[in-house]
């Protein structure tokens, strides 16, 4: 059974701080990983994709992947109230069907 | 704004009724997927569709569900006899040519009463 685990939160950070979101996965065959942002009642919005060990940066977002530890993280620098949402981690194996975690709720307070 | 439009955005139906959810993707997409998300739960895979055939389906996708691409562009999910537990957000997703472009449609909120 492929599992992707995330702390449901909520994670509360002050505006301007770094938010750190974590995700672990069980399937060692997973090759690629996604981070989606989901506002309440809306569809998931792709914000990061990573497949190589190490860091990948895109604007205020940095995704980190450690395949040996089966661990993916997302850092959001200079957090804004508009970043308040649920962040979904997903792992993709050979079937091209991502397995999703339950998501971590992030609250950025002014 | 998602590149894949889903209609309707919200549908309320009575238990036992049939519903058809529609996804209008941009052309040249290879794979299409349907997912559902019960309120507060994970995004769950239902079915994948490639070259006008079902490629894979999950345990959730039982005989009550069917998928079609009736006119070569729209992509539909039909639930024949809805149950209360079918109440959820339903998303289609497209996977064109690069894994990094795995994106979701705008979603349909289905409420079964």
Short mmCIF file of C-alpha atoms in Angstrom, two decimals:
data_model
loop_
_atom_site.label_atom_id
_atom_site.label_comp_id
_atom_site.label_asym_id
_atom_site.label_seq_id
_atom_site.Cartn_x
_atom_site.Cartn_y
_atom_site.Cartn_z
CA UNK A 1 0.00 0.00 0.00
CA UNK A 2 1.52 3.27 -1.12
CA UNK A 3 1.21 5.94 1.53
CA UNK A 4 2.08 9.59 1.66
CA UNK A 5 2.02 11.07 5.15
CA UNK A 6 1.67 14.69 6.12
CA UNK A 7 1.00 16.37 9.41
CA UNK A 8 -2.52 17.77 9.10
CA UNK A 9 -1.65 20.86 11.13
CA UNK A 10 -2.65 23.58 11.26
CA UNK A 11 0.80 25.08 10.99
CA UNK A 12 0.60 28.69 12.07
CA UNK A 13 3.39 31.15 11.17
CA UNK A 14 3.63 34.93 11.34
CA UNK A 15 3.70 36.98 8.16
CA UNK A 16 7.23 37.20 6.77
CA UNK A 17 8.42 33.98 8.41
CA UNK A 18 9.52 30.75 6.75
CA UNK A 19 6.89 28.01 6.65
CA UNK A 20 8.25 24.47 6.56
CA UNK A 21 5.97 21.67 5.38
CA UNK A 22 6.99 18.05 5.48
CA UNK A 23 5.97 14.85 3.77
CA UNK A 24 7.13 11.24 3.92
CA UNK A 25 6.32 8.46 1.49
CA UNK A 26 6.38 4.70 1.73
CA UNK A 27 6.95 3.58 -1.86
CA UNK A 28 10.67 3.53 -2.70
CA UNK A 29 9.69 3.28 -6.36
CA UNK A 30 8.33 6.82 -6.31
CA UNK A 31 10.29 8.92 -8.77
CA UNK A 32 8.69 12.34 -8.80
CA UNK A 33 6.97 14.51 -6.27
CA UNK A 34 4.50 17.34 -6.38
CA UNK A 35 3.42 20.06 -4.05
CA UNK A 36 -0.02 21.49 -4.61
CA UNK A 37 -1.71 24.38 -2.89
CA UNK A 38 -5.45 24.05 -2.32
CA UNK A 39 -7.71 26.82 -1.16
CA UNK A 40 -10.95 25.79 0.48
CA UNK A 41 -13.48 24.60 -2.10
CA UNK A 42 -11.02 24.96 -4.97
CA UNK A 43 -8.98 22.55 -7.04
CA UNK A 44 -5.34 21.77 -6.23
CA UNK A 45 -2.90 24.18 -7.87
CA UNK A 46 0.52 22.84 -8.81
CA UNK A 47 3.27 24.91 -7.24
CA UNK A 48 6.35 22.67 -7.26
CA UNK A 49 7.59 19.54 -8.97
CA UNK A 50 10.81 17.78 -8.00
CA UNK A 51 12.45 14.53 -9.05
CA UNK A 52 16.13 14.90 -8.14
CA UNK A 53 17.66 14.70 -4.70
CA UNK A 54 18.46 18.10 -3.28
CA UNK A 55 16.77 21.45 -3.49
CA UNK A 56 14.70 23.11 -6.17
CA UNK A 57 13.85 26.76 -5.85
CA UNK A 58 11.11 28.73 -7.56
CA UNK A 59 10.55 32.23 -6.25
CA UNK A 60 9.61 32.05 -2.59
CA UNK A 61 9.21 28.27 -2.73
CA UNK A 62 11.91 25.66 -2.22
CA UNK A 63 11.24 21.96 -2.50
CA UNK A 64 13.69 19.54 -0.91
CA UNK A 65 13.90 15.85 -1.72
CA UNK A 66 15.81 13.11 0.10
CA UNK A 67 15.08 9.77 -1.52
CA UNK A 68 17.24 7.81 0.94
CA UNK A 69 15.09 9.08 3.81
CA UNK A 70 11.90 9.08 1.69
CA UNK A 71 11.27 12.63 2.67
CA UNK A 72 10.03 15.69 0.77
CA UNK A 73 9.65 19.16 2.15
CA UNK A 74 8.42 22.55 1.02
CA UNK A 75 9.76 25.81 2.37
CA UNK A 76 7.86 29.03 1.84
CA UNK A 77 9.95 32.11 2.49
CA UNK A 78 8.48 35.48 3.40
CA UNK A 79 5.09 33.88 4.07
CA UNK A 80 2.07 35.99 3.20
CA UNK A 81 -1.53 35.74 4.44
CA UNK A 82 -2.45 34.74 0.88
CA UNK A 83 -0.32 31.61 1.36
CA UNK A 84 -2.86 30.38 3.90
CA UNK A 85 -4.18 27.19 2.36
CA UNK A 86 -3.83 23.42 2.51
CA UNK A 87 -0.65 22.07 0.94
CA UNK A 88 -0.83 18.64 -0.64
CA UNK A 89 2.17 16.43 -1.20
CA UNK A 90 1.93 13.77 -3.91
CA UNK A 91 4.31 10.99 -4.97
CA UNK A 92 4.41 9.59 -8.48
CA UNK A 93 5.67 6.15 -9.43
CA UNK A 94 5.75 4.31 -12.71
CA UNK A 95 1.98 4.24 -13.17
CA UNK A 96 1.70 8.03 -13.58
CA UNK A 97 -0.97 8.05 -10.90
CA UNK A 98 0.04 10.28 -8.00
CA UNK A 99 -0.64 9.19 -4.46
CA UNK A 100 -1.69 12.12 -2.31
CA UNK A 101 -1.24 12.92 1.33
CA UNK A 102 -4.06 14.41 3.37
CA UNK A 103 -2.47 17.82 3.25
CA UNK A 104 -1.14 20.28 5.80
CA UNK A 105 -3.18 23.33 6.65
CA UNK A 106 -1.04 26.48 6.76
CA UNK A 107 -2.20 29.67 8.45
CA UNK A 108 -0.15 32.82 7.97
CA UNK A 109 -1.25 35.47 10.44
CA UNK A 110 -0.50 39.18 10.04
CA UNK B 1 -7.08 29.79 -13.66
CA UNK B 2 -7.07 26.06 -14.45
CA UNK B 3 -6.62 25.23 -18.13
CA UNK B 4 -9.16 22.45 -17.82
CA UNK B 5 -12.76 23.53 -17.33
CA UNK B 6 -15.26 21.37 -15.52
CA UNK B 7 -19.02 21.70 -15.62
CA UNK B 8 -21.12 22.14 -13.65
CA UNK B 9 -19.18 23.80 -10.87
CA UNK B 10 -21.78 22.62 -8.35
CA UNK B 11 -24.49 20.02 -8.71
CA UNK B 12 -27.10 19.00 -6.21
CA UNK B 13 -28.88 15.74 -6.90
CA UNK B 14 -31.23 13.41 -5.16
CA UNK B 15 -30.03 10.02 -4.04
CA UNK B 16 -30.54 7.42 -6.76
CA UNK B 17 -30.34 9.92 -9.61
CA UNK B 18 -27.80 9.78 -12.40
CA UNK B 19 -25.28 12.60 -12.77
CA UNK B 20 -22.85 13.43 -15.54
CA UNK B 21 -19.82 15.52 -14.79
CA UNK B 22 -17.96 17.09 -17.68
CA UNK B 23 -14.36 18.04 -18.28
CA UNK B 24 -13.30 20.16 -21.23
CA UNK B 25 -9.57 19.89 -21.68
CA UNK B 26 -7.35 21.62 -24.15
CA UNK B 27 -6.64 19.37 -27.09
CA UNK B 28 -3.42 17.34 -27.42
CA UNK B 29 -3.72 15.92 -23.93
CA UNK B 30 -2.78 12.27 -23.80
CA UNK B 31 -3.97 11.06 -20.44
CA UNK B 32 -7.03 12.11 -18.51
CA UNK B 33 -7.83 11.25 -14.97
CA UNK B 34 -10.74 11.57 -12.61
CA UNK B 35 -10.24 12.08 -8.90
CA UNK B 36 -12.55 12.77 -6.03
CA UNK B 37 -12.03 14.46 -2.70
CA UNK B 38 -14.52 13.94 0.09
CA UNK B 39 -14.60 16.96 2.38
CA UNK B 40 -11.58 16.89 4.67
CA UNK B 41 -10.16 13.76 3.05
CA UNK B 42 -7.39 12.90 0.63
CA UNK B 43 -7.56 13.35 -3.11
CA UNK B 44 -8.39 9.84 -4.35
CA UNK B 45 -7.77 8.40 -7.79
CA UNK B 46 -10.80 7.03 -9.62
CA UNK B 47 -9.83 6.24 -13.20
CA UNK B 48 -7.36 7.06 -15.94
CA UNK B 49 -8.26 7.25 -19.60
CA UNK B 50 -5.83 6.96 -22.47
CA UNK B 51 -6.53 6.82 -26.16
CA UNK B 52 -10.28 6.59 -25.50
CA UNK B 53 -9.96 3.58 -23.22
CA UNK B 54 -9.79 3.08 -19.50
CA UNK B 55 -6.16 2.60 -18.58
CA UNK B 56 -6.44 2.01 -14.85
CA UNK B 57 -9.17 2.25 -12.25
CA UNK B 58 -9.29 2.13 -8.49
CA UNK B 59 -11.48 0.09 -6.18
CA UNK B 60 -13.73 3.11 -5.81
CA UNK B 61 -14.56 3.03 -9.52
CA UNK B 62 -17.21 0.35 -9.39
CA UNK B 63 -20.08 -0.46 -11.75
CA UNK B 64 -21.87 2.73 -10.75
CA UNK B 65 -19.20 4.78 -12.51
CA UNK B 66 -18.39 5.11 -16.17
CA UNK B 67 -16.24 7.42 -18.28
CA UNK B 68 -16.54 8.49 -21.87
CA UNK B 69 -15.13 10.88 -24.37
CA UNK B 70 -18.26 11.14 -26.48
CA UNK B 71 -17.26 13.81 -28.96
CA UNK B 72 -13.49 13.54 -28.93
CA UNK B 73 -12.98 16.55 -26.71
CA UNK B 74 -15.30 16.56 -23.68
CA UNK B 75 -14.51 13.94 -21.11
CA UNK B 76 -17.38 12.76 -18.89
CA UNK B 77 -17.77 10.90 -15.63
CA UNK B 78 -21.17 9.34 -15.07
CA UNK B 79 -22.48 8.11 -11.76
CA UNK B 80 -25.54 5.98 -12.46
CA UNK B 81 -27.31 5.89 -9.12
CA UNK B 82 -25.86 8.37 -6.70
CA UNK B 83 -25.46 7.63 -3.01
CA UNK B 84 -25.03 10.03 -0.15
CA UNK B 85 -21.38 9.01 0.13
CA UNK B 86 -20.75 10.14 -3.44
CA UNK B 87 -20.92 13.72 -2.18
CA UNK B 88 -17.47 15.11 -2.88
CA UNK B 89 -15.42 17.37 -5.10
CA UNK B 90 -14.65 15.69 -8.41
CA UNK B 91 -11.62 16.74 -10.37
CA UNK B 92 -10.39 15.79 -13.76
CA UNK B 93 -6.70 16.09 -14.40
CA UNK B 94 -4.62 16.21 -17.50
CA UNK B 95 -1.19 14.93 -18.18
CA UNK B 96 -0.01 16.18 -21.53
CA UNK B 97 3.56 15.30 -22.33
CA UNK B 98 5.61 16.21 -19.31
CA UNK B 99 5.15 14.88 -15.81
CA UNK B 100 5.69 18.32 -14.38
CA UNK B 101 2.47 19.53 -16.03
CA UNK B 102 0.15 17.28 -14.04
CA UNK B 103 -2.63 19.78 -13.34
CA UNK B 104 -6.21 19.65 -12.19
CA UNK B 105 -9.40 21.03 -13.60
CA UNK B 106 -11.58 23.56 -11.84
CA UNK B 107 -13.61 20.87 -10.07
CA UNK B 108 -17.28 19.98 -9.60
CA UNK B 109 -18.83 19.92 -6.17
CA UNK B 110 -21.41 17.13 -6.09
CA UNK B 111 -23.93 17.15 -3.28
CA UNK B 112 -26.24 14.15 -2.97
CA UNK B 113 -29.29 14.73 -0.78
#
